[in-house]
Amino acid sequence: MKQRRKGALALALLMLLSGCHASRNESATACREQVCKLTVLHTNDTHGRFWHNSDGEYGMAAQKTLVERLRAEARAAGSSVLLLSGGDVNTGVPESDLQDAEPDFVAMNSIRYDAMAVGNHEFDNPLAVLEKQRKWVQFPMLSANIYDKASGKHYFDPYKIFTLQDGLRVAVVGLTTEDTAQLVDPHHVKTLAFRDPTTEAAAQIRQIRAGKLADLVLAITHMGHYADGQHGSNAPGDVEMARALPAGYLDAIIGGHSQNPVCMESTLGNRYADFQPGDDCLPDQQNGTWIMQAHEWGKYVGRAQFDYQNGKLTLTRYELIPVNLVKRDATNAVIKDGEGKARFVQEEIVKDPALYSTLEAYQAKGEEELGVVIAASDGVLVGERSDVRSRQTNLGRLITTASAEKLGADFGIVNSGGVRASIAAGDIRYRDVLTVHPFGNTVNKATMPGSELERYLAKIATRAATGKDGGYPQFGGIEMQVDCQAKRVTIHAIGGKPFDAGARYSFSIPSFSAAGGDGYPVISTLNAGLVDAGVLKDYLMARKRLHAADYEPAGEVSFIHSASTTGCE
């Protein structure tokens, strides 16, 4: 059932009927005789998008204008406001990455965030960078389940209690996905322990409620929302935690990590609605706990409006408000007006002038740094369309080697459609890397038994190498023979070791391919959230000077029963 614009009144009524539950703590005195109103604004997984994109979408200067308007509306309605982030401020846009996300945190200070959950991408850099970011921010970074191994103490504050204008006390507990150590460079987190979030949440909430420290308990999490708790190879997320805690123990979860708009078909189901920008949105509710997430990149600001009285909390309205998102047609092309300007889903939000000016300087600095030399090669790294879509190339080998190494995988795969250009001999700049990988796909990690892996590789390696199909795969770290007639592969070695059909193997693969892009079989993967261009950049920077011949394929992947020696024809 599509969750199209059904009217705010009907949606509010549905929430009113289904959204009441008792808080386990006595209400604030002021909230016994009158209704205390709370508005929660939230974003998550902004991933370096401090600046708007080429179509004028999102960006934190426009977000500030919107948030200030929503604050004013809340004040006029007698409501207190909390602005919260579900984490992952870092990683995703080079202009931000090259400046350690300083412009993003500067903008968050300007917009006046109240707290943020610590995301796994906050550990993409050494802890020294994270410590620098902690000094920049003017709000708490929260995580109850990250501990310093040496001292056994919390590395971040586990929660923050806010006393609002009407005396309502709101505790905000932060939680981080427990598989963070597997999603980032292990050297960055070797001194930290990531404990089970549900166990740690229970302990913190028990302390808060037993001490009557707050009237409401919210969690800001970076754990992911998976419909009906079906988290696959990812660590358990918000749904699983809400179900595991006592009913209503948490009043609401403001999440992140899975980067999806949490808009459900109904309060009785566990399926996502076909949500489009501007549609009504019904958040999930599990075991008496509302669960919300605002997609990604600052595309939306979530707004949840609550009434609280006599220990009862009611969600009266919820919406995901687009931040200058453009209209698109059925082919995903931007719809433009007669003057060639993109048309927005809702009225365009004017960018805050002061913040825009501040961020413009960071954007200019970031663009300048894209031209800085990061490495050099003594030969051409071949990624031209006609080459990479018909044969194994040294650039394909370089990309798969870098990705497999970054994820600690046994070998790597990249679809040739994700390789868009060659890299010339000589100096290599980050701008060159972005030309090779312009789409911002993440590099994921899959794990399979050897017998299953043979069947999977047979489906993708036997594709016709016509020089046109972007699904032609590039491989690195695997030796195998591809039988084009029988549609099967014989694996000889993986990672330099003889193949064992009874063993389990891991491989890196673009998120696009794992999700079925180019007709690949859909497979379950661990999403480390690592952007392909960033992975390649890091690999190049670590090596400084590359010998192109070191990555030249030498027949490790061979083809038989084909008119071509480089693919199936």
Coordinates of C-alpha atoms in Angstrom, one line a residue:
M1 CA 0.0 0.0 0.0
K2 CA 1.5 3.3 -1.1
Q3 CA 1.8 5.9 1.7
R4 CA 0.8 8.9 -0.5
R5 CA -0.4 12.2 0.7
K6 CA -3.4 11.2 2.8
G7 CA -3.8 14.3 4.8
A8 CA -2.0 15.4 8.0
L9 CA -5.3 15.1 10.0
A10 CA -5.8 11.5 9.2
L11 CA -2.2 10.6 9.9
A12 CA -2.3 12.5 13.2
L13 CA -5.4 10.7 14.2
L14 CA -3.9 7.3 13.4
M15 CA -0.9 8.2 15.5
L16 CA -3.0 9.5 18.3
L17 CA -4.9 6.3 18.5
S18 CA -1.9 4.0 18.2
G19 CA 0.8 6.1 19.9
C20 CA 0.0 6.3 23.6
H21 CA 1.8 4.4 26.3
A22 CA 2.7 5.0 29.9
S23 CA 6.1 6.3 30.9
R24 CA 7.7 4.2 33.7
N25 CA 8.6 7.3 35.7
E26 CA 6.4 9.9 37.4
S27 CA 5.7 12.9 35.2
A28 CA 7.2 16.3 35.9
T29 CA 4.9 18.3 38.2
A30 CA 4.1 20.8 35.5
C31 CA 3.0 18.0 33.2
R32 CA 0.4 16.5 35.5
E33 CA -2.1 19.3 35.2
Q34 CA -1.3 20.4 31.7
V35 CA 0.0 19.0 28.5
C36 CA 3.7 19.4 28.0
K37 CA 4.7 19.5 24.3
L38 CA 7.9 18.3 22.8
T39 CA 9.1 18.6 19.2
V40 CA 12.0 16.4 18.2
L41 CA 13.9 17.4 15.0
H42 CA 16.4 14.9 13.6
T43 CA 18.8 14.1 10.8
N44 CA 21.3 11.3 10.3
D45 CA 24.1 10.1 8.1
T46 CA 24.9 13.4 6.6
H47 CA 28.3 12.0 5.4
G48 CA 30.0 15.3 4.5
R49 CA 27.1 16.9 2.7
F50 CA 27.6 20.3 4.2
W51 CA 27.3 21.8 0.8
H52 CA 24.4 21.5 -1.7
N53 CA 24.7 19.3 -4.7
S54 CA 24.8 20.4 -8.4
D55 CA 20.9 20.4 -8.5
G56 CA 20.8 22.6 -5.4
E57 CA 19.5 19.8 -3.1
Y58 CA 20.0 19.7 0.7
G59 CA 23.1 21.5 2.2
M60 CA 23.4 22.7 5.7
A61 CA 22.8 26.4 5.0
A62 CA 19.3 25.6 3.8
Q63 CA 18.9 23.1 6.7
K64 CA 19.5 26.0 9.1
T65 CA 16.8 28.1 7.6
L66 CA 14.4 25.2 7.8
V67 CA 15.3 24.3 11.4
E68 CA 14.9 27.9 12.6
R69 CA 11.5 28.0 11.0
L70 CA 10.5 24.8 12.7
R71 CA 11.8 26.0 16.0
A72 CA 9.7 29.2 15.7
E73 CA 6.6 27.1 14.9
A74 CA 7.2 24.9 17.9
R75 CA 7.6 27.9 20.2
A76 CA 4.4 29.4 18.9
A77 CA 2.6 26.2 19.8
G78 CA 4.1 26.1 23.3
S79 CA 6.5 23.2 22.5
S80 CA 10.0 22.6 23.6
V81 CA 12.5 21.5 20.9
L82 CA 15.4 19.0 20.7
L83 CA 17.5 18.7 17.6
L84 CA 19.3 15.4 17.4
S85 CA 21.6 13.5 15.0
G86 CA 21.8 9.8 14.4
G87 CA 25.5 10.1 13.6
D88 CA 27.9 9.5 10.7
V89 CA 28.9 13.1 10.1
N90 CA 32.2 11.9 8.5
T91 CA 33.0 10.4 5.1
G92 CA 31.4 10.7 1.8
V93 CA 32.3 14.0 0.1
P94 CA 36.0 14.8 -0.6
E95 CA 35.6 18.5 0.1
S96 CA 34.6 17.5 3.7
D97 CA 36.9 14.5 4.0
L98 CA 40.0 16.5 3.1
Q99 CA 39.1 18.9 6.0
D100 CA 38.3 16.2 8.6
A101 CA 34.6 17.2 8.4
E102 CA 35.3 20.6 10.1
P103 CA 32.8 22.4 7.9
D104 CA 30.1 19.9 8.9
F105 CA 30.7 20.3 12.6
V106 CA 30.9 24.1 12.2
A107 CA 27.5 24.0 10.5
M108 CA 26.0 21.8 13.2
N109 CA 27.2 24.2 15.9
S110 CA 25.5 27.1 13.9
I111 CA 22.3 25.1 13.5
R112 CA 22.5 24.4 17.3
Y113 CA 22.2 20.6 17.5
D114 CA 21.5 19.4 21.0
A115 CA 23.3 16.0 20.8
M116 CA 24.5 13.4 18.3
A117 CA 25.0 9.6 18.4
V118 CA 28.5 8.4 17.5
G119 CA 28.4 6.6 14.2
N120 CA 30.9 4.0 12.9
H121 CA 32.3 6.5 10.4
E122 CA 33.4 8.8 13.2
F123 CA 36.2 6.2 13.4
D124 CA 37.3 6.4 9.8
N125 CA 40.2 8.5 10.9
P126 CA 42.7 8.0 13.8
L127 CA 41.3 8.8 17.2
A128 CA 43.4 12.0 17.2
V129 CA 41.1 13.4 14.5
L130 CA 38.0 12.3 16.5
E131 CA 39.4 14.0 19.6
K132 CA 39.9 17.2 17.5
Q133 CA 36.3 17.0 16.4
R134 CA 35.1 16.5 19.9
K135 CA 36.7 19.8 20.8
W136 CA 35.1 21.5 17.8
V137 CA 31.5 20.6 18.7
Q138 CA 29.4 22.5 21.1
F139 CA 27.0 19.6 21.9
P140 CA 27.6 16.2 23.4
M141 CA 28.6 13.2 21.3
L142 CA 26.9 10.3 23.0
S143 CA 27.5 6.5 23.1
A144 CA 26.7 4.2 26.0
N145 CA 28.3 1.1 24.5
I146 CA 31.8 2.3 23.6
Y147 CA 34.4 1.7 26.3
D148 CA 38.1 2.5 26.7
K149 CA 39.8 -0.9 27.1
A150 CA 42.5 0.4 29.5
S151 CA 40.3 2.2 32.0
G152 CA 37.1 0.3 31.5
K153 CA 35.2 3.6 31.4
H154 CA 32.9 5.0 28.8
Y155 CA 34.8 6.7 26.0
F156 CA 31.8 9.1 25.4
D157 CA 29.1 10.3 27.8
P158 CA 26.4 7.5 27.7
Y159 CA 23.5 10.0 28.0
K160 CA 22.5 13.6 28.5
I161 CA 19.5 14.9 30.4
F162 CA 17.8 18.0 29.1
T163 CA 15.4 20.0 31.4
L164 CA 13.1 21.8 29.0
Q165 CA 11.2 25.1 29.4
D166 CA 8.1 23.5 31.1
G167 CA 10.1 21.4 33.5
L168 CA 9.9 18.3 31.4
R169 CA 13.1 16.2 31.7
V170 CA 14.2 14.2 28.7
A171 CA 17.1 11.7 28.8
V172 CA 18.9 11.1 25.5
V173 CA 20.9 7.9 25.4
G174 CA 23.5 7.4 22.6
L175 CA 24.2 4.0 21.1
T176 CA 26.6 2.8 18.3
T177 CA 26.5 -0.4 16.2
E178 CA 28.4 -3.1 17.8
D179 CA 30.2 -4.2 14.6
T180 CA 32.0 -0.9 14.3
A181 CA 35.3 -2.6 14.9
Q182 CA 34.7 -4.7 11.7
L183 CA 33.6 -1.7 9.6
V184 CA 36.7 0.5 10.1
D185 CA 40.4 0.3 10.1
P186 CA 41.2 -1.9 13.2
H187 CA 44.1 0.3 14.1
H188 CA 41.8 3.2 14.7
V189 CA 39.8 1.4 17.4
K190 CA 42.3 -1.0 18.9
T191 CA 42.0 0.8 22.3
L192 CA 38.2 0.7 22.3
A193 CA 35.6 -2.0 23.0
F194 CA 32.2 -1.9 21.3
R195 CA 29.8 -3.7 23.6
D196 CA 26.2 -5.0 23.0
P197 CA 24.0 -1.9 22.6
T198 CA 20.9 -3.5 24.0
T199 CA 22.6 -4.6 27.2
E200 CA 24.2 -1.2 27.7
A201 CA 20.9 0.6 26.9
A202 CA 19.0 -1.5 29.4
A203 CA 21.6 -0.7 32.1
Q204 CA 21.5 3.1 31.4
I205 CA 17.8 3.3 31.2
R206 CA 17.4 1.3 34.4
Q207 CA 19.6 3.8 36.2
I208 CA 17.7 6.7 34.7
R209 CA 14.3 5.4 35.6
A210 CA 15.3 4.0 39.0
G211 CA 16.7 7.4 40.0
K212 CA 13.8 9.2 38.5
L213 CA 16.2 11.4 36.6
A214 CA 14.0 12.0 33.7
D215 CA 10.4 11.8 32.6
L216 CA 11.1 10.6 29.1
V217 CA 13.9 8.4 27.7
L218 CA 14.9 8.7 24.0
A219 CA 17.7 6.9 22.3
I220 CA 19.8 8.4 19.5
T221 CA 21.3 5.4 17.7
H222 CA 23.6 4.5 14.9
M223 CA 22.5 0.9 14.6
G224 CA 20.2 0.7 11.6
H225 CA 16.5 0.0 11.0
Y226 CA 15.6 -3.3 9.5
A227 CA 12.0 -4.0 8.8
D228 CA 10.7 -6.8 11.1
G229 CA 14.2 -7.1 12.5
Q230 CA 15.5 -8.8 9.4
H231 CA 19.1 -7.5 9.7
G232 CA 20.9 -10.1 7.5
S233 CA 24.6 -9.9 8.0
N234 CA 24.4 -6.5 9.7
A235 CA 24.5 -6.3 13.5
P236 CA 21.1 -6.1 15.1
G237 CA 19.5 -2.7 14.9
D238 CA 16.7 -0.5 16.4
V239 CA 13.8 -3.0 15.9
E240 CA 15.6 -5.8 17.6
M241 CA 16.6 -3.6 20.5
A242 CA 13.1 -2.2 21.0
R243 CA 11.7 -5.8 21.1
A244 CA 14.3 -7.0 23.5
L245 CA 13.7 -4.2 26.1
P246 CA 10.7 -4.2 28.4
A247 CA 7.6 -2.7 26.7
G248 CA 7.7 1.1 26.6
Y249 CA 11.1 1.1 28.3
L250 CA 12.3 3.5 25.6
D251 CA 9.8 6.2 24.5
A252 CA 11.4 6.7 21.1
I253 CA 14.5 5.8 19.0
I254 CA 15.9 8.4 16.7
G255 CA 18.2 6.3 14.4
G256 CA 20.7 6.2 11.6
H257 CA 23.1 3.8 9.9
S258 CA 20.8 2.0 7.5
Q259 CA 20.2 5.3 5.6
N260 CA 16.5 4.7 4.8
P261 CA 13.4 6.7 5.4
V262 CA 11.6 4.8 8.1
C263 CA 8.1 5.1 6.8
M264 CA 5.9 2.1 7.4
E265 CA 2.7 0.9 5.7
S266 CA 0.8 0.8 9.0
T267 CA 1.3 0.4 12.7
L268 CA 0.2 -3.2 12.4
G269 CA 2.7 -4.2 9.7
N270 CA 6.4 -4.5 9.4
R271 CA 6.8 -3.4 5.8
Y272 CA 8.2 -0.1 4.4
A273 CA 5.8 2.1 2.5
D274 CA 6.7 3.3 -1.0
F275 CA 7.7 6.7 0.3
Q276 CA 8.5 9.6 -2.0
P277 CA 9.6 13.1 -1.1
G278 CA 6.6 15.1 0.2
D279 CA 4.6 12.0 1.1
D280 CA 3.1 11.4 4.5
C281 CA 5.3 9.2 6.7
L282 CA 4.3 6.9 9.5
P283 CA 7.3 5.9 11.7
D284 CA 7.7 2.4 13.0
Q285 CA 6.5 1.3 16.4
Q286 CA 7.8 -1.8 18.2
N287 CA 6.9 -2.9 21.7
G288 CA 5.6 0.5 22.6
T289 CA 8.6 2.4 21.2
W290 CA 8.5 4.8 18.2
I291 CA 11.4 4.3 15.8
M292 CA 12.4 7.1 13.3
Q293 CA 15.1 7.7 10.7
A294 CA 15.4 10.5 8.2
H295 CA 17.1 8.8 5.3
E296 CA 20.5 10.3 4.6
W297 CA 22.7 13.2 3.6
G298 CA 20.5 15.8 5.1
K299 CA 17.8 15.3 2.4
Y300 CA 15.2 15.6 5.1
V301 CA 14.6 17.0 8.6
G302 CA 12.4 14.7 10.6
R303 CA 9.8 16.4 12.8
A304 CA 8.1 14.4 15.6
Q305 CA 5.6 16.3 17.8
F306 CA 4.6 14.7 21.1
D307 CA 2.2 15.5 23.9
Y308 CA 3.1 14.3 27.4
Q309 CA 0.7 14.4 30.4
N310 CA 0.3 12.3 33.5
G311 CA 2.9 9.8 32.5
K312 CA 1.5 9.3 29.0
L313 CA 3.3 10.1 25.8
T314 CA 1.4 10.6 22.5
L315 CA 2.9 11.2 19.1
T316 CA 0.5 13.7 17.5
R317 CA 2.3 14.3 14.2
Y318 CA 5.3 13.1 12.3
E319 CA 6.8 14.1 8.9
L320 CA 10.0 14.0 6.9
I321 CA 10.4 17.5 5.5
P322 CA 12.5 17.7 2.2
V323 CA 15.4 20.0 2.2
N324 CA 15.3 21.4 -1.4
L325 CA 14.8 18.0 -3.0
V326 CA 14.1 18.2 -6.7
K327 CA 11.3 16.6 -8.7
R328 CA 12.2 13.7 -10.8
D329 CA 10.4 11.8 -13.6
A330 CA 10.0 8.1 -14.0
T331 CA 13.6 7.8 -15.4
N332 CA 14.9 9.7 -12.4
A333 CA 15.8 12.7 -14.5
V334 CA 15.5 16.1 -12.9
I335 CA 12.3 18.0 -14.0
K336 CA 13.1 21.6 -14.9
D337 CA 11.1 24.7 -15.6
G338 CA 11.1 26.7 -18.8
E339 CA 14.3 28.5 -17.8
G340 CA 16.1 25.3 -17.2
K341 CA 16.0 25.5 -13.4
A342 CA 15.3 22.4 -11.3
R343 CA 11.8 22.3 -9.8
F344 CA 11.7 21.4 -6.1
V345 CA 9.2 19.1 -4.4
Q346 CA 8.2 21.9 -2.1
E347 CA 8.9 25.6 -2.1
E348 CA 12.6 26.3 -2.2
I349 CA 14.2 26.9 1.2
V350 CA 16.5 30.0 1.1
K351 CA 20.0 29.3 2.4
D352 CA 20.9 31.0 5.6
P353 CA 23.2 33.9 4.3
A354 CA 25.7 33.8 7.2
L355 CA 26.2 30.1 7.3
Y356 CA 26.3 29.9 3.5
S357 CA 29.2 32.4 3.5
T358 CA 31.1 30.4 6.1
L359 CA 30.6 27.1 4.3
E360 CA 31.5 28.7 0.9
A361 CA 35.0 29.3 2.1
Y362 CA 35.3 25.6 3.2
Q363 CA 33.9 24.5 -0.2
A364 CA 36.5 26.6 -2.1
K365 CA 39.3 25.2 0.1
G366 CA 38.1 21.6 -0.5
E367 CA 37.9 22.1 -4.2
E368 CA 41.5 23.5 -4.3
E369 CA 42.7 20.5 -2.4
L370 CA 41.2 18.1 -4.9
G371 CA 44.1 19.1 -7.2
V372 CA 46.8 18.1 -4.7
V373 CA 49.0 15.2 -5.8
I374 CA 48.3 12.0 -3.8
A375 CA 50.4 9.5 -5.6
A376 CA 52.2 8.8 -8.9
S377 CA 52.2 5.9 -11.4
D378 CA 54.9 4.9 -13.9
G379 CA 52.4 3.7 -16.5
V380 CA 48.8 4.1 -17.6
L381 CA 46.1 2.4 -15.4
V382 CA 43.6 1.3 -18.0
G383 CA 39.9 2.0 -17.3
E384 CA 38.6 3.0 -20.7
R385 CA 35.1 1.7 -21.4
S386 CA 36.0 -0.5 -24.4
D387 CA 38.9 -2.1 -22.4
V388 CA 37.5 -2.5 -19.0
R389 CA 34.2 -4.0 -20.2
S390 CA 35.9 -6.7 -22.3
R391 CA 39.1 -7.8 -20.5
Q392 CA 40.8 -7.7 -17.2
T393 CA 42.9 -4.6 -16.7
N394 CA 45.5 -3.3 -14.4
L395 CA 43.1 -0.6 -13.0
G396 CA 40.5 -3.3 -12.4
R397 CA 43.1 -5.2 -10.5
L398 CA 44.2 -2.2 -8.6
I399 CA 40.6 -1.3 -7.5
T400 CA 39.8 -4.9 -6.4
T401 CA 43.1 -5.2 -4.6
A402 CA 42.5 -1.9 -2.7
S403 CA 38.9 -2.8 -1.8
A404 CA 39.7 -6.3 -0.6
E405 CA 42.6 -5.0 1.5
K406 CA 40.5 -2.3 3.1
L407 CA 37.8 -4.7 4.1
G408 CA 40.1 -7.6 5.1
A409 CA 38.5 -9.7 2.4
D410 CA 40.1 -12.7 0.6
F411 CA 39.6 -11.2 -2.9
G412 CA 37.7 -8.5 -4.7
I413 CA 35.2 -7.9 -7.5
V414 CA 34.2 -4.7 -9.2
N415 CA 31.7 -4.3 -12.1
S416 CA 33.3 -2.6 -15.1
G417 CA 30.4 -0.1 -15.3
G418 CA 31.7 1.3 -12.0
V419 CA 35.1 2.1 -13.6
R420 CA 34.6 5.2 -15.7
A421 CA 38.1 6.3 -16.9
S422 CA 41.8 5.6 -17.1
I423 CA 44.5 7.2 -14.9
A424 CA 47.3 8.6 -16.9
A425 CA 51.0 7.9 -16.1
G426 CA 52.5 10.5 -13.8
D427 CA 51.1 12.4 -10.9
I428 CA 47.7 11.2 -9.6
R429 CA 45.3 13.7 -8.0
Y430 CA 42.2 13.0 -6.0
R431 CA 40.2 14.6 -8.8
D432 CA 41.5 11.7 -11.0
V433 CA 40.2 9.2 -8.6
L434 CA 36.8 10.8 -8.6
T435 CA 36.7 10.6 -12.4
V436 CA 37.3 6.8 -12.1
H437 CA 34.6 6.4 -9.4
P438 CA 32.1 9.3 -9.8
F439 CA 29.0 7.5 -8.4
G440 CA 29.8 7.3 -4.6
N441 CA 29.0 3.6 -4.4
T442 CA 30.0 1.9 -1.1
V443 CA 32.3 -1.1 -1.1
N444 CA 30.6 -4.0 0.8
K445 CA 31.9 -7.3 2.1
A446 CA 30.2 -10.6 1.3
T447 CA 31.0 -14.0 2.8
M448 CA 30.1 -17.4 1.2
P449 CA 30.9 -21.1 1.5
G450 CA 33.2 -22.2 -1.3
S451 CA 30.6 -24.3 -3.0
E452 CA 28.1 -21.4 -3.0
L453 CA 30.8 -19.0 -4.2
E454 CA 31.5 -21.2 -7.3
R455 CA 27.8 -21.0 -8.3
Y456 CA 27.7 -17.2 -7.7
L457 CA 30.8 -16.5 -9.7
A458 CA 29.5 -18.7 -12.5
K459 CA 26.6 -16.4 -12.9
I460 CA 28.7 -13.2 -13.2
A461 CA 31.9 -14.4 -14.8
T462 CA 30.2 -16.1 -17.8
R463 CA 28.5 -12.8 -18.9
A464 CA 29.3 -11.9 -22.5
A465 CA 32.3 -9.7 -22.9
T466 CA 31.0 -7.5 -25.6
G467 CA 32.8 -4.3 -24.6
K468 CA 29.4 -2.7 -23.9
D469 CA 28.1 -4.6 -20.8
G470 CA 29.0 -2.7 -17.5
G471 CA 28.4 -6.0 -15.7
Y472 CA 31.6 -7.6 -17.0
P473 CA 33.5 -8.2 -13.7
Q474 CA 37.0 -7.3 -12.8
F475 CA 38.7 -9.6 -10.3
G476 CA 41.6 -9.4 -8.0
G477 CA 43.0 -12.1 -5.6
I478 CA 41.4 -15.1 -7.3
E479 CA 42.7 -17.7 -9.8
M480 CA 40.0 -19.5 -11.8
Q481 CA 39.0 -20.9 -15.1
V482 CA 35.7 -19.8 -16.6
D483 CA 33.9 -22.3 -18.9
C484 CA 31.7 -20.1 -21.1
Q485 CA 29.9 -23.1 -22.7
A486 CA 29.1 -25.0 -19.5
K487 CA 28.4 -21.8 -17.6
R488 CA 30.6 -22.8 -14.6
V489 CA 33.9 -21.8 -13.0
T490 CA 36.7 -23.8 -11.6
I491 CA 38.5 -22.0 -8.8
H492 CA 42.1 -22.9 -8.3
A493 CA 43.2 -20.5 -5.6
I494 CA 42.0 -17.5 -3.5
G495 CA 44.4 -15.1 -1.8
G496 CA 47.3 -17.2 -3.0
K497 CA 46.0 -20.4 -1.2
P498 CA 44.5 -23.5 -2.8
F499 CA 40.7 -23.4 -3.1
D500 CA 38.7 -25.4 -0.6
A501 CA 35.0 -25.9 -1.5
G502 CA 34.3 -26.6 2.2
A503 CA 35.8 -23.3 3.5
R504 CA 34.3 -19.9 3.7
Y505 CA 35.6 -17.0 1.7
S506 CA 35.0 -13.2 1.8
F507 CA 35.1 -10.7 -1.0
S508 CA 34.6 -7.0 -1.6
I509 CA 31.9 -5.9 -4.0
P510 CA 30.2 -2.6 -4.8
S511 CA 26.9 -2.0 -3.1
F512 CA 25.4 -1.5 -6.6
S513 CA 26.3 -5.0 -7.7
A514 CA 25.4 -6.7 -4.4
A515 CA 21.9 -5.1 -4.7
G516 CA 21.3 -6.7 -8.1
G517 CA 22.7 -3.9 -10.3
D518 CA 23.8 -5.0 -13.8
G519 CA 21.7 -8.1 -13.3
Y520 CA 24.0 -9.6 -10.6
P521 CA 22.3 -12.0 -8.2
V522 CA 21.2 -10.1 -5.1
I523 CA 23.3 -11.1 -2.1
S524 CA 23.5 -10.2 1.6
T525 CA 26.6 -8.1 2.4
L526 CA 28.1 -6.2 5.3
N527 CA 27.8 -2.5 4.5
A528 CA 30.9 -0.9 5.9
G529 CA 29.8 2.4 4.4
L530 CA 33.1 2.9 2.7
V531 CA 32.9 5.0 -0.5
D532 CA 34.7 3.5 -3.4
A533 CA 36.6 6.7 -4.3
G534 CA 37.8 7.1 -0.7
V535 CA 39.0 3.5 -0.6
L536 CA 41.1 3.9 -3.8
K537 CA 42.4 7.3 -2.6
D538 CA 43.6 5.8 0.7
Y539 CA 45.3 2.9 -1.1
L540 CA 47.1 5.2 -3.5
M541 CA 48.2 7.6 -0.7
A542 CA 49.6 4.7 1.4
R543 CA 51.8 3.6 -1.5
K544 CA 52.8 6.9 -3.1
R545 CA 54.5 5.5 -6.2
L546 CA 52.8 2.7 -8.2
H547 CA 54.3 0.4 -10.8
A548 CA 51.6 -0.2 -13.2
A549 CA 53.1 -3.6 -14.2
D550 CA 52.5 -4.9 -10.7
Y551 CA 48.8 -4.9 -11.3
E552 CA 48.9 -6.2 -14.9
P553 CA 46.7 -9.4 -15.1
A554 CA 48.7 -12.5 -16.0
G555 CA 46.0 -15.0 -16.8
E556 CA 44.8 -15.6 -13.3
V557 CA 41.3 -15.5 -14.7
S558 CA 41.1 -17.5 -17.9
F559 CA 38.2 -18.3 -20.3
I560 CA 37.6 -21.5 -22.3
H561 CA 35.0 -22.5 -24.9
S562 CA 34.9 -18.9 -26.1
A563 CA 35.9 -17.0 -29.2
S564 CA 37.8 -14.7 -26.8
T565 CA 40.5 -15.4 -24.3
T566 CA 39.4 -12.5 -22.1
G567 CA 35.7 -13.2 -21.7
C568 CA 32.7 -15.2 -23.0
E569 CA 31.6 -14.5 -26.5

